[in-house]
Amino acid sequence: MGPMLLLSLSLPLPASHPSQVFNAKTAELLSHHQVEIRQSFPKEGWVEQDPKEILQSVYDCMERTCEKLGQLHIDVSHIKAVGVTNQRETTLVWDKETGEPLYNAIDAALLGLCSRECLTHCVLAVPVVWLDLRTQSTVERLINKTPGKSKNHLKHKTGLPISTYFSAVKLRWLMDNVEEVAEAVLTHRAMFGTVDSWLIWCLTGGKSGGVHVTDVTNASRTMLFNIHTLDWDPELCRCYFGTTCRMTSHCIITLNCLGDQSAALVGQMCFQDGQAKNTYGTGCFLLRNTGVEPVMSDHGLLTTIAYKLGKDAPAYYALEGSVAIAGAVVRWLKDNMGIIRSSSEIEKLAGEVGSSYGCYFVPAFSGLYAPYWEPSARGIICGLTQFTNRSHLAFAALEAVCFQTREILDAMNQDYGVPLSQLQVDGGMTSNRLLMQLQADILCVPVVKPSMPETTALGAAMAAGAAEGVGVWSLAPGDLAAVPTERYQPQINTEESEFRYARWKKAVQKAMNWETTEPVSNGNGTVD
Ligand SMILES: *[C@@H]1O[C@H](CO)[C@@H](O)[C@H](O)[C@H]1NC(C)=O
Ligand SMILES: *[C@@H]1O[C@H](CO)[C@@H](O)[C@H](O)[C@H]1NC(C)=O
Ligand SMILES: *[C@@H]1O[C@H](CO)[C@@H](O)[C@H](O)[C@H]1NC(C)=O
């Protein structure tokens, strides 16, 4: 018998490893392939990705990953399951009737990998990525409709504040602003889902019987899902869409699909209450496992479903906080300011100084998320002196990532009642050792990084392996060989750490209440 392998697909994919094959027993990464996907910014505050390009790149990546397996003389028939992980709130709507039929090109995987023809039928898919701000006015309108004009009006059911971040608001925006979507909704042709739902629909046949499903971790981020009953909620539906919503509970599955952050939690093996992980990507995502009871936050965090591995398994809940801009600030220094040529240069540049020399950089480019949820904030760099140079700015940018993480952890400690004893980390930025050391210094607890970097993909593969009928893993502790780790211990004293953190908070106050909904001059006397 050959090795049991799991294929993991990660979506959407700016600069990640979208396709990877793991050995089911050892978690060893055998083969992977990566492509860059373009994000487009059609207007200020809008972020889009072309779904056809996403799908095309998934096919390319799967093909290349399998080719590489071939070079290792491993047969693709050893792949026993496909896990999919995605950014949970990215929203797609597509037309179920305009599709071309699919055929199974390779029967290696459980899902059946489909042909490129599947590309042609996702014509109506309009993606809205989570960084997108266009739905702000929709949010304000929805909040004004609630009895207390409160963004927390539905939180007792959803665990979430009403925000641009979650899919229902994006869907409402699409229905109000994109004629094709409005028409497809009226004629019952519109299908709505996150990227994974769309991909699974394509992979399982598209218009010819493709399955339209989601799992509880994704569903819990739509704002339409009741996290206590674990079902779609008619009242929530009515709130966003009037009475037109026809959701059926059979489209919830609990199989091999996890939201990306949940997948990272599983991949980090945070199976015990109180354990937490932070993923450093474009943004930061901090999740803390609170066990089988949901903990409602008094500090602006979200309550979400962490994972539910199997139909009869209990749902595990998590407190979650997100930082909108983390890796994106490095990209901004590179692309917009030109002070570094590649993202990896930032470590060396910041390392020249070892301090920001009193410079603080609050990268609130799209407002501030947890724990503030303040859409009116905008970015600010303060504490500049004649002495400040590029190195200090680079250092301040890295520190900003760490301070934002600390704010969320402080909120979690208060909501959960037990201080965190260490933070598990993953994601692209964790290869920056200066950043990891800074994070330990600013948190005053050790930071632990698995030496296998792609824990999100591993988590999705693990969940797929644990699904009924696959039987690769039971996900019992000790089922997997322990993954080796790197540890960063705090190296500065608590007083210094607290001083820097207090200054940061002062800088955050200065970034608040900047943007107003007044019309703005476009710079040559006219008004937009
Ligand atoms: C929910 O998200 C996960 C990963 O984020 C994905 O694998 C899963 O397929 C999604 N929902 C569905 C369609 O089951
Ligand atoms: C910035 O200033 C510090 C201290 O004067 C110096 O060590 C560092 O090399 C400078 N960085 C750049 C990029 O000029
Ligand atoms: C200035 O105004 C003209 C039209 O009056 C417009 O075409 C142009 O794009 C504006 N410039 C900027 C910088 O917005």
Coordinates of C-alpha atoms and ligand atoms in Angstrom, one line a residue:
M1 CA 0.0 0.0 0.0
G2 CA 1.3 3.4 -0.9
P3 CA 1.2 6.6 1.2
M4 CA -2.2 8.2 1.9
L5 CA -2.1 11.7 0.5
L6 CA -4.3 14.8 1.0
L7 CA -4.6 17.6 -1.5
S8 CA -5.3 21.0 0.0
L9 CA -6.5 24.0 -2.0
S10 CA -6.2 27.5 -0.5
L11 CA -8.4 30.4 -1.8
P12 CA -8.3 33.1 -2.8
L13 CA -4.6 33.4 -3.4
P14 CA -2.6 36.5 -3.4
A15 CA 0.8 35.1 -2.9
S16 CA 0.1 31.9 -1.1
H17 CA 0.5 28.2 -1.9
P18 CA -2.9 27.5 -3.4
S19 CA -2.3 23.8 -4.0
Q20 CA -0.4 21.5 -1.8
V21 CA -0.1 17.7 -1.2
F22 CA 0.6 16.4 2.3
N23 CA 1.4 12.9 3.5
A24 CA -1.5 12.0 5.7
K25 CA 0.5 10.4 8.5
T26 CA 3.5 12.7 8.9
A27 CA 2.0 16.0 7.7
E28 CA 5.0 16.3 5.4
L29 CA 4.5 18.7 2.5
L30 CA 5.3 16.6 -0.6
S31 CA 4.4 18.9 -3.5
H32 CA 3.0 22.4 -3.9
H33 CA 2.6 25.0 -6.5
Q34 CA 2.0 28.7 -6.3
V35 CA 0.8 31.5 -8.6
E36 CA 0.1 35.2 -8.0
I37 CA -3.5 36.4 -8.5
R38 CA -4.0 40.0 -9.4
Q39 CA -6.2 42.1 -7.2
S40 CA -7.8 45.0 -8.9
F41 CA -8.7 48.3 -7.3
P42 CA -11.3 49.8 -9.7
K43 CA -12.0 52.7 -7.3
E44 CA -10.6 53.9 -4.0
G45 CA -11.8 51.4 -1.3
W46 CA -12.9 48.7 -3.8
V47 CA -11.0 45.4 -4.0
E48 CA -11.9 42.7 -6.6
Q49 CA -10.5 39.5 -7.9
D50 CA -11.5 37.8 -11.1
P51 CA -13.2 34.5 -10.2
K52 CA -12.3 33.0 -13.5
E53 CA -8.7 33.8 -12.9
I54 CA -9.0 32.2 -9.4
L55 CA -10.5 29.1 -10.9
Q56 CA -8.0 28.9 -13.8
S57 CA -5.1 29.2 -11.3
V58 CA -6.6 26.5 -9.2
Y59 CA -6.6 24.2 -12.2
D60 CA -3.1 25.2 -13.2
C61 CA -1.9 24.7 -9.6
M62 CA -3.5 21.3 -9.3
E63 CA -2.0 20.2 -12.5
R64 CA 1.5 21.3 -11.6
T65 CA 1.2 19.9 -8.1
C66 CA 0.3 16.5 -9.6
E67 CA 3.1 16.7 -12.2
K68 CA 5.6 17.3 -9.4
L69 CA 4.2 14.3 -7.6
G70 CA 4.8 12.3 -10.8
Q71 CA 8.4 13.5 -10.7
L72 CA 8.7 12.0 -7.2
H73 CA 7.3 8.7 -8.7
I74 CA 4.2 9.1 -6.5
D75 CA 0.9 8.2 -8.2
V76 CA -1.9 10.7 -7.9
S77 CA -4.3 7.9 -7.0
H78 CA -2.9 8.0 -3.5
I79 CA -4.7 11.3 -3.0
K80 CA -7.6 10.3 -0.7
A81 CA -9.3 13.6 -0.1
V82 CA -9.4 17.3 -1.1
G83 CA -9.5 20.0 1.5
V84 CA -10.5 23.5 0.5
T85 CA -9.8 26.6 2.6
N86 CA -10.8 30.1 1.7
Q87 CA -11.2 33.6 3.0
R88 CA -14.5 33.3 4.6
E89 CA -16.2 36.6 3.8
T90 CA -15.3 36.9 0.2
T91 CA -18.7 36.9 -1.6
L92 CA -19.7 35.5 -4.9
V93 CA -23.0 35.4 -6.8
W94 CA -23.4 33.3 -9.9
D95 CA -25.9 32.2 -12.3
K96 CA -26.9 28.6 -12.1
E97 CA -28.4 28.4 -15.6
T98 CA -25.7 29.8 -17.8
G99 CA -23.2 27.0 -17.2
E100 CA -21.6 24.5 -19.6
P101 CA -21.5 20.8 -18.6
L102 CA -18.4 19.4 -16.9
Y103 CA -16.7 16.2 -17.3
N104 CA -14.3 14.4 -14.9
A105 CA -10.8 14.6 -16.4
I106 CA -9.0 12.8 -13.6
D107 CA -10.7 10.6 -11.1
A108 CA -7.9 10.7 -8.5
A109 CA -9.7 12.8 -5.9
L110 CA -13.0 12.3 -4.1
L111 CA -14.5 15.3 -5.7
G112 CA -13.5 14.5 -9.2
L113 CA -11.3 17.1 -10.7
C114 CA -13.1 18.9 -13.5
S115 CA -12.0 20.3 -16.8
R116 CA -11.3 23.8 -17.9
E117 CA -14.7 24.0 -19.5
C118 CA -16.1 24.7 -16.1
L119 CA -14.5 28.1 -16.5
T120 CA -16.9 29.2 -19.0
H121 CA -20.0 29.1 -16.8
C122 CA -19.2 31.3 -13.9
V123 CA -20.1 34.4 -15.9
L124 CA -22.1 36.1 -13.3
A125 CA -19.7 35.7 -10.4
V126 CA -19.0 39.1 -8.9
P127 CA -16.5 38.9 -6.1
V128 CA -16.2 41.3 -3.3
V129 CA -13.2 40.9 -1.2
W130 CA -13.2 41.5 2.5
L131 CA -11.0 44.6 2.4
D132 CA -13.6 46.3 0.4
L133 CA -15.3 49.4 1.7
R134 CA -18.0 50.1 -0.9
T135 CA -20.7 48.7 1.4
Q136 CA -20.2 51.3 4.1
S137 CA -23.4 53.2 3.2
T138 CA -25.4 49.9 3.1
V139 CA -24.1 49.2 6.6
E140 CA -25.2 52.6 7.9
R141 CA -28.6 52.2 6.4
L142 CA -29.1 48.7 8.0
I143 CA -27.9 50.0 11.4
N144 CA -30.3 52.9 11.2
K145 CA -33.2 50.5 10.6
T146 CA -32.5 48.6 13.9
P147 CA -34.6 49.6 17.0
G148 CA -31.6 51.1 19.0
K149 CA -29.6 52.1 15.9
S150 CA -27.1 49.6 17.2
K151 CA -24.5 47.7 15.2
N152 CA -24.8 45.0 17.8
H153 CA -28.5 44.5 17.3
L154 CA -28.2 41.0 15.9
K155 CA -25.1 39.9 17.8
H156 CA -27.0 37.7 20.2
K157 CA -27.7 35.4 17.2
T158 CA -24.8 35.9 14.9
G159 CA -21.9 36.7 17.3
L160 CA -21.1 39.6 14.9
P161 CA -21.6 43.4 14.7
I162 CA -23.2 44.7 11.4
S163 CA -20.1 45.6 9.4
T164 CA -18.9 45.8 5.8
Y165 CA -16.8 42.8 6.6
F166 CA -19.6 40.1 6.4
S167 CA -21.2 38.6 3.4
A168 CA -24.9 39.5 3.9
V169 CA -24.0 43.2 3.6
K170 CA -22.0 42.6 0.5
L171 CA -24.8 40.5 -1.0
R172 CA -27.3 43.3 -0.2
W173 CA -24.9 45.8 -1.9
L174 CA -24.7 43.6 -5.0
M175 CA -28.5 43.3 -5.2
D176 CA -28.9 47.0 -5.0
N177 CA -26.1 48.0 -7.3
V178 CA -25.5 45.3 -9.9
E179 CA -28.3 44.9 -12.3
E180 CA -27.4 41.4 -13.4
V181 CA -27.4 40.3 -9.8
A182 CA -30.8 41.9 -9.0
E183 CA -32.3 40.3 -12.1
A184 CA -30.9 36.9 -11.3
V185 CA -32.2 37.2 -7.8
L186 CA -35.7 38.1 -9.1
T187 CA -35.7 35.1 -11.5
H188 CA -34.4 32.7 -8.9
R189 CA -31.2 32.1 -10.8
A190 CA -28.8 33.7 -8.4
M191 CA -26.6 31.5 -6.2
F192 CA -24.6 33.0 -3.4
G193 CA -21.6 31.7 -1.7
T194 CA -18.0 32.2 -0.6
V195 CA -15.2 31.2 -2.9
D196 CA -15.1 27.7 -1.6
S197 CA -18.9 27.2 -2.3
W198 CA -18.4 28.4 -5.8
L199 CA -15.4 26.2 -6.4
I200 CA -17.1 23.1 -5.0
W201 CA -20.1 23.9 -7.1
C202 CA -17.8 24.1 -10.2
L203 CA -15.9 21.0 -9.2
T204 CA -18.9 18.9 -8.7
G205 CA -20.7 19.6 -12.0
G206 CA -21.6 23.3 -12.1
K207 CA -24.9 23.8 -13.8
S208 CA -25.3 20.0 -14.3
G209 CA -26.0 19.2 -10.7
G210 CA -23.2 20.9 -9.0
V211 CA -23.7 20.9 -5.2
H212 CA -24.3 24.2 -3.5
V213 CA -23.0 23.8 0.0
T214 CA -21.2 25.6 2.8
D215 CA -20.0 24.5 6.2
V216 CA -20.8 26.0 9.6
T217 CA -17.6 27.9 9.8
N218 CA -18.3 29.8 6.6
A219 CA -22.0 30.0 7.3
S220 CA -21.3 31.7 10.7
R221 CA -19.7 34.6 8.8
T222 CA -22.5 35.4 6.5
M223 CA -24.6 37.2 9.3
L224 CA -27.5 34.9 8.2
F225 CA -26.6 32.0 10.4
N226 CA -27.6 31.5 14.0
I227 CA -24.5 30.2 15.8
H228 CA -26.6 28.6 18.6
T229 CA -29.1 26.6 16.6
L230 CA -26.4 26.0 13.9
D231 CA -28.9 26.9 11.2
W232 CA -30.0 29.7 8.9
D233 CA -32.2 32.2 10.7
P234 CA -35.3 33.6 9.0
E235 CA -35.3 36.8 11.1
L236 CA -31.8 37.5 9.9
C237 CA -32.7 36.9 6.4
R238 CA -35.7 39.2 6.6
C239 CA -33.5 41.9 8.1
Y240 CA -31.2 42.0 5.1
F241 CA -33.3 40.9 2.2
G242 CA -37.0 41.5 3.0
T243 CA -38.9 38.3 2.5
T244 CA -37.3 37.2 -0.8
C245 CA -34.7 34.9 0.8
R246 CA -35.0 31.2 0.2
M247 CA -32.3 29.5 2.1
T248 CA -32.6 25.8 3.0
S249 CA -30.7 24.1 5.7
H250 CA -29.7 21.2 3.6
C251 CA -27.0 23.3 2.1
I252 CA -25.0 23.2 5.3
I253 CA -22.4 20.5 5.4
T254 CA -20.0 19.6 8.1
L255 CA -17.4 17.8 6.1
N256 CA -14.0 18.6 4.9
C257 CA -14.3 22.3 4.7
L258 CA -13.1 24.9 7.2
G259 CA -12.9 28.7 7.1
D260 CA -9.2 29.7 6.6
Q261 CA -8.8 30.8 10.1
S262 CA -10.4 27.8 11.5
A263 CA -8.2 25.7 9.3
A264 CA -5.2 27.5 10.7
L265 CA -6.5 26.7 14.3
V266 CA -6.8 23.0 13.4
G267 CA -3.4 23.0 11.6
Q268 CA -1.8 24.5 14.7
M269 CA -3.6 21.8 16.7
C270 CA -5.2 24.3 19.0
F271 CA -7.7 21.7 20.2
Q272 CA -7.7 22.7 23.8
D273 CA -9.8 25.5 25.4
G274 CA -7.9 28.7 25.7
Q275 CA -5.3 28.0 23.0
A276 CA -4.8 30.7 20.4
K277 CA -3.2 31.3 17.1
N278 CA -2.5 34.3 15.0
T279 CA -2.1 34.2 11.2
Y280 CA 0.0 37.0 9.7
G281 CA -1.1 37.5 6.1
T282 CA -2.4 40.6 4.3
G283 CA -4.3 41.1 7.6
C284 CA -3.9 39.4 10.9
F285 CA -6.4 36.9 12.3
L286 CA -6.4 35.9 15.9
L287 CA -8.5 33.0 17.0
R288 CA -8.9 31.7 20.5
N289 CA -10.6 28.3 21.1
T290 CA -13.2 28.7 23.8
G291 CA -14.4 25.1 23.8
V292 CA -18.0 24.0 23.2
E293 CA -19.6 27.1 24.7
P294 CA -19.7 30.4 22.7
V295 CA -18.3 33.3 24.7
M296 CA -19.9 36.7 23.8
S297 CA -17.5 39.5 23.7
D298 CA -17.8 42.8 25.5
H299 CA -14.7 44.1 23.8
G300 CA -15.6 44.2 20.1
L301 CA -14.5 40.7 19.2
L302 CA -16.5 38.2 17.2
T303 CA -17.9 35.0 18.4
T304 CA -17.6 32.4 15.7
I305 CA -17.6 28.7 15.1
A306 CA -14.1 27.3 15.2
Y307 CA -14.7 23.9 13.8
K308 CA -17.1 21.0 13.8
L309 CA -15.4 17.9 12.5
G310 CA -18.1 15.5 11.6
K311 CA -21.9 15.3 11.6
D312 CA -22.3 14.2 15.2
A313 CA -19.2 16.0 16.6
P314 CA -19.9 19.1 18.8
A315 CA -19.3 22.6 17.4
Y316 CA -16.3 24.3 19.0
Y317 CA -16.4 28.0 19.3
A318 CA -13.8 30.7 19.1
L319 CA -13.3 34.4 19.9
E320 CA -11.9 36.1 16.9
G321 CA -10.3 39.4 16.2
S322 CA -9.0 40.7 12.9
V323 CA -6.4 43.3 12.0
A324 CA -7.2 44.7 8.5
I325 CA -3.7 45.7 7.6
A326 CA -0.7 43.7 8.5
G327 CA 1.4 42.3 5.6
A328 CA -0.5 44.9 3.5
V329 CA 1.5 47.7 5.3
V330 CA 4.8 46.2 4.0
R331 CA 3.3 46.0 0.5
W332 CA 2.3 49.6 0.8
L333 CA 5.8 50.7 1.8
K334 CA 7.0 48.8 -1.3
D335 CA 4.4 49.7 -3.9
N336 CA 3.2 53.1 -2.9
M337 CA 6.2 54.6 -1.1
G338 CA 9.0 52.7 -2.8
I339 CA 11.1 52.6 0.3
I340 CA 11.8 48.9 -0.1
R341 CA 12.1 47.0 -3.4
S342 CA 10.9 43.6 -2.1
S343 CA 8.8 42.7 1.0
S344 CA 11.7 40.7 2.5
E345 CA 13.9 43.8 2.6
I346 CA 11.9 45.3 5.5
E347 CA 13.6 43.0 8.0
K348 CA 17.1 44.3 7.2
L349 CA 16.0 47.9 6.9
A350 CA 14.2 47.9 10.2
G351 CA 17.0 45.9 11.8
E352 CA 19.5 48.7 11.1
V353 CA 17.8 50.7 13.9
G354 CA 16.3 48.4 16.4
S355 CA 13.8 51.1 17.5
S356 CA 11.3 53.4 15.7
Y357 CA 12.8 56.3 17.6
G358 CA 9.4 57.4 18.8
C359 CA 7.7 57.1 15.4
Y360 CA 4.3 55.4 15.4
F361 CA 2.5 54.2 12.3
V362 CA -1.2 53.4 12.6
P363 CA -2.1 51.8 9.2
A364 CA -5.8 52.3 9.5
F365 CA -6.2 52.4 5.7
S366 CA -9.7 51.0 5.7
G367 CA -10.7 52.1 9.2
L368 CA -9.9 50.1 12.3
Y369 CA -11.4 46.6 12.9
A370 CA -11.3 44.8 16.3
P371 CA -11.5 45.9 19.0
Y372 CA -12.5 49.4 17.8
W373 CA -14.7 48.7 14.7
E374 CA -14.2 52.3 13.7
P375 CA -14.7 52.9 10.0
S376 CA -13.9 56.6 10.2
A377 CA -10.3 56.1 11.2
R378 CA -7.6 56.5 8.6
G379 CA -3.8 55.9 8.6
I380 CA -1.5 58.1 10.5
I381 CA 2.3 58.3 11.0
C382 CA 3.2 60.4 14.0
G383 CA 6.1 61.2 16.3
L384 CA 8.3 62.3 13.3
T385 CA 11.5 64.2 14.0
Q386 CA 14.3 65.4 11.7
F387 CA 16.2 62.3 12.7
T388 CA 13.5 59.9 11.4
N389 CA 14.5 57.9 8.3
R390 CA 13.3 54.9 6.3
S391 CA 14.6 52.5 8.8
H392 CA 12.5 54.0 11.6
L393 CA 9.4 53.9 9.4
A394 CA 10.0 50.3 8.5
F395 CA 10.4 49.5 12.2
A396 CA 7.2 51.4 13.1
A397 CA 5.3 49.4 10.4
L398 CA 6.4 46.1 11.9
E399 CA 5.6 47.3 15.4
A400 CA 2.2 48.3 14.2
V401 CA 1.4 44.7 13.3
C402 CA 2.5 43.6 16.8
F403 CA 0.6 46.4 18.7
Q404 CA -2.6 45.6 16.8
T405 CA -2.2 41.9 17.7
R406 CA -1.7 42.9 21.4
E407 CA -4.9 45.0 21.4
I408 CA -6.9 42.0 20.3
L409 CA -5.2 39.6 22.7
D410 CA -5.9 42.0 25.6
A411 CA -9.6 42.0 24.6
M412 CA -9.6 38.2 24.4
N413 CA -8.0 37.9 27.9
Q414 CA -10.7 40.1 29.3
D415 CA -13.6 38.3 27.6
Y416 CA -12.3 34.9 28.3
G417 CA -11.0 35.6 31.8
V418 CA -7.7 33.6 31.5
P419 CA -4.5 35.3 30.2
L420 CA -2.9 33.6 27.3
S421 CA 0.4 31.9 28.2
Q422 CA 1.8 31.7 24.7
L423 CA 0.8 32.6 21.1
Q424 CA 1.0 30.2 18.2
V425 CA 1.7 31.9 14.9
D426 CA 1.7 31.1 11.2
G427 CA 1.4 32.9 7.9
G428 CA 3.8 34.5 5.5
M429 CA 5.2 37.2 7.7
T430 CA 6.3 34.8 10.4
S431 CA 9.5 34.2 8.4
N432 CA 10.5 37.7 9.6
R433 CA 12.4 36.9 12.7
L434 CA 12.6 40.6 13.8
L435 CA 8.8 40.7 13.7
M436 CA 8.4 37.6 15.7
Q437 CA 10.9 38.8 18.4
L438 CA 9.1 42.2 18.5
Q439 CA 5.8 40.4 18.9
A440 CA 7.1 38.4 21.9
D441 CA 8.5 41.7 23.4
I442 CA 5.2 43.6 22.9
L443 CA 3.0 40.7 24.2
C444 CA 5.3 39.8 27.1
V445 CA 4.5 36.1 26.4
P446 CA 6.5 33.6 24.2
V447 CA 5.6 33.3 20.5
V448 CA 5.7 29.8 19.0
K449 CA 6.0 29.1 15.3
P450 CA 5.8 25.6 13.7
S451 CA 8.7 25.1 11.3
M452 CA 6.1 23.8 8.8
P453 CA 4.9 27.1 7.5
E454 CA 1.6 26.3 5.8
T455 CA -0.6 25.4 8.8
T456 CA -3.8 26.6 7.2
A457 CA -3.4 24.3 4.2
L458 CA -2.5 21.5 6.6
G459 CA -5.5 22.2 8.7
A460 CA -7.8 22.0 5.7
A461 CA -6.1 18.7 4.6
M462 CA -6.5 17.4 8.2
A463 CA -10.2 18.2 8.3
A464 CA -10.6 16.6 4.9
G465 CA -8.8 13.5 6.1
A466 CA -11.0 13.4 9.2
A467 CA -14.2 13.5 7.2
E468 CA -16.6 10.6 7.3
G469 CA -15.7 8.0 4.7
V470 CA -12.1 9.1 4.3
G471 CA -10.9 7.8 7.7
V472 CA -7.4 9.0 7.3
W473 CA -7.2 10.8 10.6
S474 CA -9.3 10.7 13.8
L475 CA -7.8 14.0 14.9
A476 CA -7.2 12.6 18.3
P477 CA -4.3 14.2 20.1
G478 CA -1.1 12.4 19.2
D479 CA -2.5 11.1 15.9
L480 CA 0.0 13.3 14.1
A481 CA 3.7 13.3 14.7
A482 CA 4.5 16.5 16.8
V483 CA 5.4 19.3 14.5
P484 CA 8.8 20.9 15.5
T485 CA 8.6 24.6 16.5
E486 CA 10.7 27.8 16.9
R487 CA 10.2 29.8 20.1
Y488 CA 10.7 33.5 20.7
Q489 CA 11.0 34.6 24.3
P490 CA 10.3 38.2 25.4
Q491 CA 13.6 40.1 25.7
I492 CA 12.6 43.5 27.0
N493 CA 11.2 44.3 30.4
T494 CA 7.4 44.7 31.0
E495 CA 7.8 48.5 31.8
E496 CA 9.4 49.3 28.5
S497 CA 6.8 47.1 26.7
E498 CA 3.9 48.9 28.5
F499 CA 5.4 52.3 27.7
R500 CA 5.6 51.6 24.0
Y501 CA 2.1 50.2 24.0
A502 CA 0.7 53.2 25.7
R503 CA 2.2 55.5 23.1
W504 CA 0.7 53.3 20.4
K505 CA -2.7 53.7 21.9
K506 CA -2.2 57.5 21.9
A507 CA -1.4 57.3 18.2
V508 CA -4.6 55.2 17.6
Q509 CA -6.7 58.0 19.2
K510 CA -5.2 60.5 16.7
A511 CA -6.2 58.3 13.8
M512 CA -9.9 58.2 14.8
N513 CA -12.8 60.2 13.5
W514 CA -10.9 61.3 10.4
E515 CA -13.1 60.3 7.5
T516 CA -16.5 61.9 7.3
T517 CA -19.3 61.2 4.8
E518 CA -19.1 64.9 3.6
P519 CA -18.3 65.3 -0.1
V520 CA -14.6 65.6 -0.7
S521 CA -12.8 67.9 -3.1
N522 CA -10.9 66.0 -5.8
G523 CA -8.0 68.3 -5.7
N524 CA -8.8 70.7 -8.6
G525 CA -11.7 72.6 -7.2
T526 CA -14.5 70.2 -8.1
V527 CA -16.3 68.0 -5.8
D528 CA -16.9 64.2 -6.3
Ligands
LIG1 C1 -16.1 27.0 4.1 O1 -14.8 27.4 4.1 C2 -13.8 26.4 4.0 C3 -12.5 26.9 4.1 O2 -12.4 28.2 4.4 C4 -14.0 25.7 2.8 O3 -13.1 24.7 2.7 C5 -15.4 25.2 2.7 O4 -15.5 24.5 1.6 C6 -16.3 26.3 2.9 N1 -17.7 25.8 2.8 C7 -18.1 24.9 2.2 C8 -18.6 25.1 0.8 O5 -18.2 23.8 2.6
LIG2 C1 18.6 55.7 9.9 O1 19.2 56.3 11.0 C2 19.9 55.4 11.8 C3 20.5 56.1 13.0 O2 21.1 57.3 12.6 C4 21.0 54.7 11.0 O3 21.6 53.7 11.8 C5 20.3 54.0 9.8 O4 21.3 53.3 9.0 C6 19.6 55.0 9.0 N1 18.9 54.3 7.9 C7 18.8 54.7 6.7 C8 18.1 53.8 5.7 O5 19.4 55.7 6.3
LIG3 C1 -10.1 67.6 -12.4 O1 -11.3 67.9 -13.1 C2 -11.5 67.3 -14.3 C3 -12.9 67.7 -14.8 O2 -13.2 69.0 -14.4 C4 -11.3 65.8 -14.3 O3 -11.4 65.3 -15.6 C5 -10.0 65.5 -13.7 O4 -9.9 64.1 -13.6 C6 -9.8 66.1 -12.3 N1 -8.5 65.9 -11.8 C7 -8.3 65.2 -10.7 C8 -6.9 65.1 -10.2 O5 -9.2 64.6 -10.1

